[in-house]
Amino acid sequence: MYSQYKLQDDSGLLRETASQTSGPFVHIGLALEIAGFASRDDEIWEELAKDGAAGERIELVGRVFDGNGDMVRDALIELWQADSEGNYISRFDNKQPFSGFGRSACANDGDFHFYTVKPGQVDFDGAPMAPHVNIAIFARGINLHLQTRAYFDDEAEANDACPILNSVPSPERRKTLIAKKEQGGDVTRYCFDIYLQGENETVFFDF
Amino acid sequence: MSQPYPFFLPRDRNWQPEAYTPGYKTSIARSPRQALVSLHRGSASERSGPVFDGLEIGKYDNDLLMNFRTEGTVAGLPIGERIIMHGQVIDQFGKPVPNTLVEMWQANAGGRYRHKKDNYLAPLDPNFGGVGRCITDSEGRYRFRTVRPGPYPWPNGINTWRPAHIHVSVMGPSISTRLITQMYFEGDPLIPQCPIVQVLKDDDAVETMIARLDMTHSRPMDCLAYRFDIVVRGALQTYFEE
């Protein structure tokens, strides 16, 4: 009988299952509330930090734009970040104060929102990376999700020294990875707009 | 400081679809024009990822025949071809990926999604929601029960139809293995016509997305079964990392 296990490359390794777009209705699967669908008892959503979470509370907001400058209103955004001490908390649990993973969607006004804490520094080969969050973008028209990072504009010194940020060849393009602090409100807010294509195109990573 | 996180085999971006695939029109304005920046050695950020031990999975979260039953209706079951969809999540070395989150969503038997933006004239099914999730067992196995989704038209060409498909999302051990794909059904003649399938250049890559009819897991007088195994990037050993 047919088995996909047999799909091997020349070295005998299995081939990764092919990616496909998440399509226009990704929300019914991964962001139920946005689809107008009743939530289940426990959902993966945009609040990573809850009461009692250690660290500075922040809101991360942003929008996604296509190559025509039009807002992408059907993207799903996934966030993965360290806690305020720079440790990755693998266990996802809405009952604990902080989980390192969350999801949001560009729907309604086109904004995605995360309620989290500012991540601490994580080392890379013995050198600190600047505080950052990893972001994955899924949407209709995106065949394989795009991967980027958001850094923080009030961490200029750490950003200048970050080995990953410095691996982006163009200093001009590094700027597309810096979220901008916004004034006002009870919680510090950072804005990170993502440009899929064209002028100010966001840097996307292969890893 | 040593990190417990593995490295992963690089993603073969010739095997995977390119971003710009003009036959699929939406990709034209949603594909980067600049090259991706390669992180030649992933950091802890990329090599770690969430484990969903603490996510409370409901009793019927993997059973789409049961998880949207409308109270007060007589039958309370969705209309359509009853199927089991099951398989194993393994990595490129064939190693099972236990305890990982598999999520899926789909249209109903008529090709209509329960999404406020889907206005296709085929009706909603009062007893079908179209979303499921489960955690793989110790051998990487997952299982759903659902109805086979119908094809549906979409505005790409003047008469373009999606093959029957179920969207499948898997995390794997790290955000590096994160993958969203679509499962198609063996023998569906719409598969080779679909612009979204055709974003793949290699016919073998298309084969990785086609579930096979699996009579051995069907239930006589009850439901058929389809098998869909999912391969995520292989984790390398890290013995020599400082």
PDB file of N, CA and C in Angstrom, chain A residues 47-124:
ATOM      1  N   GLU A  47      -3.312  36.900  24.125  1.00  0.00           N
ATOM      2  CA  GLU A  47      -2.876  37.324  25.454  1.00  0.00           C
ATOM      3  C   GLU A  47      -1.832  36.332  25.984  1.00  0.00           C
ATOM      4  N   LEU A  48      -0.555  36.668  25.819  1.00  0.00           N
ATOM      5  CA  LEU A  48       0.507  35.783  26.297  1.00  0.00           C
ATOM      6  C   LEU A  48       0.744  35.974  27.788  1.00  0.00           C
ATOM      7  N   ALA A  49       0.603  37.239  28.219  1.00  0.00           N
ATOM      8  CA  ALA A  49       0.862  37.554  29.631  1.00  0.00           C
ATOM      9  C   ALA A  49      -0.460  37.820  30.333  1.00  0.00           C
ATOM     10  N   LYS A  50      -0.596  37.217  31.498  1.00  0.00           N
ATOM     11  CA  LYS A  50      -1.812  37.402  32.298  1.00  0.00           C
ATOM     12  C   LYS A  50      -1.414  37.952  33.655  1.00  0.00           C
ATOM     13  N   ASP A  51      -2.388  38.142  34.528  1.00  0.00           N
ATOM     14  CA  ASP A  51      -2.073  38.673  35.862  1.00  0.00           C
ATOM     15  C   ASP A  51      -0.964  37.849  36.494  1.00  0.00           C
ATOM     16  N   GLY A  52      -0.009  38.549  37.047  1.00  0.00           N
ATOM     17  CA  GLY A  52       1.079  37.854  37.725  1.00  0.00           C
ATOM     18  C   GLY A  52       2.291  37.584  36.857  1.00  0.00           C
ATOM     19  N   ALA A  53       2.201  37.896  35.579  1.00  0.00           N
ATOM     20  CA  ALA A  53       3.361  37.670  34.696  1.00  0.00           C
ATOM     21  C   ALA A  53       4.487  38.627  35.084  1.00  0.00           C
ATOM     22  N   ALA A  54       5.703  38.101  35.188  1.00  0.00           N
ATOM     23  CA  ALA A  54       6.854  38.929  35.543  1.00  0.00           C
ATOM     24  C   ALA A  54       7.300  39.734  34.324  1.00  0.00           C
ATOM     25  N   GLY A  55       7.776  40.961  34.569  1.00  0.00           N
ATOM     26  CA  GLY A  55       8.335  41.758  33.480  1.00  0.00           C
ATOM     27  C   GLY A  55       7.453  42.931  33.118  1.00  0.00           C
ATOM     28  N   GLU A  56       7.937  43.690  32.151  1.00  0.00           N
ATOM     29  CA  GLU A  56       7.228  44.890  31.722  1.00  0.00           C
ATOM     30  C   GLU A  56       6.106  44.513  30.757  1.00  0.00           C
ATOM     31  N   ARG A  57       4.889  44.902  31.108  1.00  0.00           N
ATOM     32  CA  ARG A  57       3.753  44.578  30.240  1.00  0.00           C
ATOM     33  C   ARG A  57       3.792  45.450  29.003  1.00  0.00           C
ATOM     34  N   ILE A  58       3.599  44.853  27.858  1.00  0.00           N
ATOM     35  CA  ILE A  58       3.564  45.617  26.613  1.00  0.00           C
ATOM     36  C   ILE A  58       2.425  45.121  25.730  1.00  0.00           C
ATOM     37  N   GLU A  59       2.042  46.000  24.836  1.00  0.00           N
ATOM     38  CA  GLU A  59       1.103  45.629  23.783  1.00  0.00           C
ATOM     39  C   GLU A  59       1.865  45.744  22.467  1.00  0.00           C
ATOM     40  N   LEU A  60       1.793  44.721  21.660  1.00  0.00           N
ATOM     41  CA  LEU A  60       2.422  44.766  20.334  1.00  0.00           C
ATOM     42  C   LEU A  60       1.307  44.773  19.303  1.00  0.00           C
ATOM     43  N   VAL A  61       1.290  45.810  18.496  1.00  0.00           N
ATOM     44  CA  VAL A  61       0.231  45.916  17.485  1.00  0.00           C
ATOM     45  C   VAL A  61       0.873  46.117  16.122  1.00  0.00           C
ATOM     46  N   GLY A  62       0.135  45.788  15.096  1.00  0.00           N
ATOM     47  CA  GLY A  62       0.669  46.029  13.763  1.00  0.00           C
ATOM     48  C   GLY A  62      -0.355  45.708  12.702  1.00  0.00           C
ATOM     49  N   ARG A  63       0.039  46.038  11.508  1.00  0.00           N
ATOM     50  CA  ARG A  63      -0.800  45.743  10.349  1.00  0.00           C
ATOM     51  C   ARG A  63       0.091  45.107   9.286  1.00  0.00           C
ATOM     52  N   VAL A  64      -0.538  44.478   8.324  1.00  0.00           N
ATOM     53  CA  VAL A  64       0.198  43.851   7.230  1.00  0.00           C
ATOM     54  C   VAL A  64      -0.260  44.502   5.929  1.00  0.00           C
ATOM     55  N   PHE A  65       0.708  44.877   5.081  1.00  0.00           N
ATOM     56  CA  PHE A  65       0.392  45.509   3.800  1.00  0.00           C
ATOM     57  C   PHE A  65       0.936  44.679   2.655  1.00  0.00           C
ATOM     58  N   ASP A  66       0.184  44.640   1.567  1.00  0.00           N
ATOM     59  CA  ASP A  66       0.651  43.909   0.389  1.00  0.00           C
ATOM     60  C   ASP A  66       1.443  44.848  -0.535  1.00  0.00           C
ATOM     61  N   GLY A  67       1.853  44.331  -1.677  1.00  0.00           N
ATOM     62  CA  GLY A  67       2.705  45.093  -2.592  1.00  0.00           C
ATOM     63  C   GLY A  67       2.033  46.300  -3.211  1.00  0.00           C
ATOM     64  N   ASN A  68       0.716  46.365  -3.125  1.00  0.00           N
ATOM     65  CA  ASN A  68      -0.007  47.537  -3.625  1.00  0.00           C
ATOM     66  C   ASN A  68      -0.254  48.569  -2.529  1.00  0.00           C
ATOM     67  N   GLY A  69       0.207  48.274  -1.323  1.00  0.00           N
ATOM     68  CA  GLY A  69      -0.064  49.172  -0.206  1.00  0.00           C
ATOM     69  C   GLY A  69      -1.416  48.935   0.429  1.00  0.00           C
ATOM     70  N   ASP A  70      -2.108  47.917  -0.016  1.00  0.00           N
ATOM     71  CA  ASP A  70      -3.419  47.611   0.573  1.00  0.00           C
ATOM     72  C   ASP A  70      -3.238  46.771   1.838  1.00  0.00           C
ATOM     73  N   MET A  71      -4.124  47.009   2.799  1.00  0.00           N
ATOM     74  CA  MET A  71      -4.046  46.277   4.045  1.00  0.00           C
ATOM     75  C   MET A  71      -4.502  44.833   3.847  1.00  0.00           C
ATOM     76  N   VAL A  72      -3.760  43.922   4.412  1.00  0.00           N
ATOM     77  CA  VAL A  72      -4.122  42.507   4.373  1.00  0.00           C
ATOM     78  C   VAL A  72      -5.003  42.237   5.581  1.00  0.00           C
ATOM     79  N   ARG A  73      -6.245  41.923   5.335  1.00  0.00           N
ATOM     80  CA  ARG A  73      -7.210  41.781   6.434  1.00  0.00           C
ATOM     81  C   ARG A  73      -7.541  40.338   6.764  1.00  0.00           C
ATOM     82  N   ASP A  74      -6.783  39.429   6.199  1.00  0.00           N
ATOM     83  CA  ASP A  74      -7.098  38.027   6.501  1.00  0.00           C
ATOM     84  C   ASP A  74      -5.871  37.243   6.959  1.00  0.00           C
ATOM     85  N   ALA A  75      -4.839  37.960   7.439  1.00  0.00           N
ATOM     86  CA  ALA A  75      -3.628  37.266   7.887  1.00  0.00           C
ATOM     87  C   ALA A  75      -3.797  36.720   9.295  1.00  0.00           C
ATOM     88  N   LEU A  76      -3.121  35.634   9.549  1.00  0.00           N
ATOM     89  CA  LEU A  76      -2.988  35.085  10.899  1.00  0.00           C
ATOM     90  C   LEU A  76      -1.521  35.276  11.297  1.00  0.00           C
ATOM     91  N   ILE A  77      -1.320  35.777  12.503  1.00  0.00           N
ATOM     92  CA  ILE A  77       0.030  36.073  12.982  1.00  0.00           C
ATOM     93  C   ILE A  77       0.318  35.193  14.195  1.00  0.00           C
ATOM     94  N   GLU A  78       1.472  34.552  14.193  1.00  0.00           N
ATOM     95  CA  GLU A  78       1.887  33.782  15.366  1.00  0.00           C
ATOM     96  C   GLU A  78       3.140  34.402  15.966  1.00  0.00           C
ATOM     97  N   LEU A  79       3.157  34.450  17.280  1.00  0.00           N
ATOM     98  CA  LEU A  79       4.255  35.068  18.027  1.00  0.00           C
ATOM     99  C   LEU A  79       4.923  34.013  18.899  1.00  0.00           C
ATOM    100  N   TRP A  80       6.233  34.052  18.941  1.00  0.00           N
ATOM    101  CA  TRP A  80       7.007  33.168  19.832  1.00  0.00           C
ATOM    102  C   TRP A  80       8.113  34.001  20.456  1.00  0.00           C
ATOM    103  N   GLN A  81       8.181  34.019  21.746  1.00  0.00           N
ATOM    104  CA  GLN A  81       9.149  34.887  22.406  1.00  0.00           C
ATOM    105  C   GLN A  81       9.592  34.306  23.740  1.00  0.00           C
ATOM    106  N   ALA A  82      10.734  34.820  24.219  1.00  0.00           N
ATOM    107  CA  ALA A  82      11.234  34.462  25.547  1.00  0.00           C
ATOM    108  C   ALA A  82      10.455  35.244  26.610  1.00  0.00           C
ATOM    109  N   ASP A  83      10.557  34.803  27.850  1.00  0.00           N
ATOM    110  CA  ASP A  83       9.954  35.557  28.949  1.00  0.00           C
ATOM    111  C   ASP A  83      10.857  36.747  29.314  1.00  0.00           C
ATOM    112  N   SER A  84      10.504  37.463  30.355  1.00  0.00           N
ATOM    113  CA  SER A  84      11.230  38.694  30.682  1.00  0.00           C
ATOM    114  C   SER A  84      12.667  38.416  31.120  1.00  0.00           C
ATOM    115  N   GLU A  85      12.968  37.158  31.472  1.00  0.00           N
ATOM    116  CA  GLU A  85      14.331  36.780  31.859  1.00  0.00           C
ATOM    117  C   GLU A  85      15.129  36.213  30.685  1.00  0.00           C
ATOM    118  N   GLY A  86      14.514  36.140  29.524  1.00  0.00           N
ATOM    119  CA  GLY A  86      15.219  35.582  28.369  1.00  0.00           C
ATOM    120  C   GLY A  86      15.166  34.070  28.270  1.00  0.00           C
ATOM    121  N   ASN A  87      14.202  33.469  28.948  1.00  0.00           N
ATOM    122  CA  ASN A  87      14.040  32.004  28.864  1.00  0.00           C
ATOM    123  C   ASN A  87      12.818  31.659  28.022  1.00  0.00           C
ATOM    124  N   TYR A  88      12.963  30.653  27.195  1.00  0.00           N
ATOM    125  CA  TYR A  88      11.815  30.189  26.428  1.00  0.00           C
ATOM    126  C   TYR A  88      10.995  29.222  27.286  1.00  0.00           C
ATOM    127  N   ILE A  89       9.738  29.551  27.474  1.00  0.00           N
ATOM    128  CA  ILE A  89       8.830  28.719  28.266  1.00  0.00           C
ATOM    129  C   ILE A  89       8.051  27.866  27.277  1.00  0.00           C
ATOM    130  N   SER A  90       8.490  26.637  27.116  1.00  0.00           N
ATOM    131  CA  SER A  90       7.868  25.798  26.093  1.00  0.00           C
ATOM    132  C   SER A  90       6.415  25.461  26.422  1.00  0.00           C
ATOM    133  N   ARG A  91       6.154  25.252  27.692  1.00  0.00           N
ATOM    134  CA  ARG A  91       4.813  24.793  28.051  1.00  0.00           C
ATOM    135  C   ARG A  91       3.791  25.893  27.793  1.00  0.00           C
ATOM    136  N   PHE A  92       2.846  25.617  26.930  1.00  0.00           N
ATOM    137  CA  PHE A  92       1.736  26.531  26.694  1.00  0.00           C
ATOM    138  C   PHE A  92       0.623  26.163  27.657  1.00  0.00           C
ATOM    139  N   ASP A  93       0.196  27.133  28.446  1.00  0.00           N
ATOM    140  CA  ASP A  93      -0.859  26.865  29.425  1.00  0.00           C
ATOM    141  C   ASP A  93      -1.513  28.193  29.785  1.00  0.00           C
ATOM    142  N   ASN A  94      -2.763  28.338  29.427  1.00  0.00           N
ATOM    143  CA  ASN A  94      -3.475  29.586  29.723  1.00  0.00           C
ATOM    144  C   ASN A  94      -3.687  29.808  31.220  1.00  0.00           C
ATOM    145  N   LYS A  95      -3.447  28.779  32.021  1.00  0.00           N
ATOM    146  CA  LYS A  95      -3.623  28.933  33.469  1.00  0.00           C
ATOM    147  C   LYS A  95      -2.361  29.480  34.132  1.00  0.00           C
ATOM    148  N   GLN A  96      -1.260  29.507  33.409  1.00  0.00           N
ATOM    149  CA  GLN A  96      -0.046  30.074  33.986  1.00  0.00           C
ATOM    150  C   GLN A  96       0.065  31.538  33.543  1.00  0.00           C
ATOM    151  N   PRO A  97       0.838  32.360  34.299  1.00  0.00           N
ATOM    152  CA  PRO A  97       0.856  33.800  34.006  1.00  0.00           C
ATOM    153  C   PRO A  97       1.426  34.140  32.624  1.00  0.00           C
ATOM    154  N   PHE A  98       2.336  33.339  32.147  1.00  0.00           N
ATOM    155  CA  PHE A  98       2.959  33.673  30.865  1.00  0.00           C
ATOM    156  C   PHE A  98       3.183  32.419  30.032  1.00  0.00           C
ATOM    157  N   SER A  99       2.814  32.494  28.767  1.00  0.00           N
ATOM    158  CA  SER A  99       3.193  31.480  27.782  1.00  0.00           C
ATOM    159  C   SER A  99       3.887  32.206  26.654  1.00  0.00           C
ATOM    160  N   GLY A 100       4.878  31.591  26.063  1.00  0.00           N
ATOM    161  CA  GLY A 100       5.689  32.261  25.050  1.00  0.00           C
ATOM    162  C   GLY A 100       5.091  32.276  23.657  1.00  0.00           C
ATOM    163  N   PHE A 101       3.915  31.667  23.509  1.00  0.00           N
ATOM    164  CA  PHE A 101       3.322  31.529  22.173  1.00  0.00           C
ATOM    165  C   PHE A 101       1.935  32.143  22.151  1.00  0.00           C
ATOM    166  N   GLY A 102       1.614  32.818  21.071  1.00  0.00           N
ATOM    167  CA  GLY A 102       0.276  33.361  20.916  1.00  0.00           C
ATOM    168  C   GLY A 102      -0.069  33.549  19.454  1.00  0.00           C
ATOM    169  N   ARG A 103      -1.345  33.806  19.224  1.00  0.00           N
ATOM    170  CA  ARG A 103      -1.834  34.058  17.865  1.00  0.00           C
ATOM    171  C   ARG A 103      -2.712  35.290  17.860  1.00  0.00           C
ATOM    172  N   SER A 104      -2.692  35.999  16.743  1.00  0.00           N
ATOM    173  CA  SER A 104      -3.638  37.079  16.540  1.00  0.00           C
ATOM    174  C   SER A 104      -3.981  37.120  15.052  1.00  0.00           C
ATOM    175  N   ALA A 105      -4.990  37.864  14.716  1.00  0.00           N
ATOM    176  CA  ALA A 105      -5.412  37.922  13.320  1.00  0.00           C
ATOM    177  C   ALA A 105      -5.632  39.367  12.917  1.00  0.00           C
ATOM    178  N   CYS A 106      -5.330  39.652  11.660  1.00  0.00           N
ATOM    179  CA  CYS A 106      -5.617  40.970  11.099  1.00  0.00           C
ATOM    180  C   CYS A 106      -7.038  40.909  10.571  1.00  0.00           C
ATOM    181  N   ALA A 107      -7.946  41.281  11.385  1.00  0.00           N
ATOM    182  CA  ALA A 107      -9.335  41.272  10.927  1.00  0.00           C
ATOM    183  C   ALA A 107      -9.910  42.599  11.374  1.00  0.00           C
ATOM    184  N   ASN A 108     -11.193  42.741  11.356  1.00  0.00           N
ATOM    185  CA  ASN A 108     -11.809  43.975  11.828  1.00  0.00           C
ATOM    186  C   ASN A 108     -11.093  45.191  11.249  1.00  0.00           C
ATOM    187  N   ASP A 109     -10.318  45.897  12.080  1.00  0.00           N
ATOM    188  CA  ASP A 109      -9.637  47.098  11.596  1.00  0.00           C
ATOM    189  C   ASP A 109      -8.336  46.801  10.851  1.00  0.00           C
ATOM    190  N   GLY A 110      -7.985  45.556  10.753  1.00  0.00           N
ATOM    191  CA  GLY A 110      -6.741  45.200  10.080  1.00  0.00           C
ATOM    192  C   GLY A 110      -5.545  45.124  10.995  1.00  0.00           C
ATOM    193  N   ASP A 111      -5.764  45.380  12.283  1.00  0.00           N
ATOM    194  CA  ASP A 111      -4.659  45.338  13.241  1.00  0.00           C
ATOM    195  C   ASP A 111      -4.550  43.958  13.875  1.00  0.00           C
ATOM    196  N   PHE A 112      -3.310  43.535  14.110  1.00  0.00           N
ATOM    197  CA  PHE A 112      -3.122  42.415  15.030  1.00  0.00           C
ATOM    198  C   PHE A 112      -2.663  42.981  16.361  1.00  0.00           C
ATOM    199  N   HIS A 113      -2.939  42.269  17.425  1.00  0.00           N
ATOM    200  CA  HIS A 113      -2.642  42.731  18.785  1.00  0.00           C
ATOM    201  C   HIS A 113      -2.081  41.582  19.597  1.00  0.00           C
ATOM    202  N   PHE A 114      -1.045  41.852  20.339  1.00  0.00           N
ATOM    203  CA  PHE A 114      -0.588  40.890  21.342  1.00  0.00           C
ATOM    204  C   PHE A 114      -0.434  41.601  22.664  1.00  0.00           C
ATOM    205  N   TYR A 115      -0.836  40.952  23.718  1.00  0.00           N
ATOM    206  CA  TYR A 115      -0.675  41.472  25.075  1.00  0.00           C
ATOM    207  C   TYR A 115       0.330  40.566  25.756  1.00  0.00           C
ATOM    208  N   THR A 116       1.503  41.124  26.018  1.00  0.00           N
ATOM    209  CA  THR A 116       2.600  40.258  26.441  1.00  0.00           C
ATOM    210  C   THR A 116       3.529  41.033  27.364  1.00  0.00           C
ATOM    211  N   VAL A 117       4.719  40.483  27.581  1.00  0.00           N
ATOM    212  CA  VAL A 117       5.753  41.200  28.323  1.00  0.00           C
ATOM    213  C   VAL A 117       6.942  41.390  27.387  1.00  0.00           C
ATOM    214  N   LYS A 118       7.720  42.397  27.687  1.00  0.00           N
ATOM    215  CA  LYS A 118       8.907  42.609  26.874  1.00  0.00           C
ATOM    216  C   LYS A 118       9.895  41.469  27.144  1.00  0.00           C
ATOM    217  N   PRO A 119      10.355  40.815  26.099  1.00  0.00           N
ATOM    218  CA  PRO A 119      11.248  39.669  26.321  1.00  0.00           C
ATOM    219  C   PRO A 119      12.622  40.106  26.812  1.00  0.00           C
ATOM    220  N   GLY A 120      13.272  39.241  27.575  1.00  0.00           N
ATOM    221  CA  GLY A 120      14.651  39.480  27.980  1.00  0.00           C
ATOM    222  C   GLY A 120      15.614  39.079  26.872  1.00  0.00           C
ATOM    223  N   GLN A 121      16.883  39.300  27.136  1.00  0.00           N
ATOM    224  CA  GLN A 121      17.896  38.955  26.138  1.00  0.00           C
ATOM    225  C   GLN A 121      18.174  37.461  26.159  1.00  0.00           C
ATOM    226  N   VAL A 122      18.367  36.909  24.992  1.00  0.00           N
ATOM    227  CA  VAL A 122      18.719  35.504  24.825  1.00  0.00           C
ATOM    228  C   VAL A 122      20.100  35.477  24.181  1.00  0.00           C
ATOM    229  N   ASP A 123      20.944  34.581  24.643  1.00  0.00           N
ATOM    230  CA  ASP A 123      22.295  34.501  24.071  1.00  0.00           C
ATOM    231  C   ASP A 123      22.301  33.722  22.764  1.00  0.00           C
ATOM    232  N   PHE A 124      23.234  34.086  21.925  1.00  0.00           N
ATOM    233  CA  PHE A 124      23.488  33.340  20.694  1.00  0.00           C
ATOM    234  C   PHE A 124      25.002  33.238  20.541  1.00  0.00           C
TER     235      PHE A 124
END
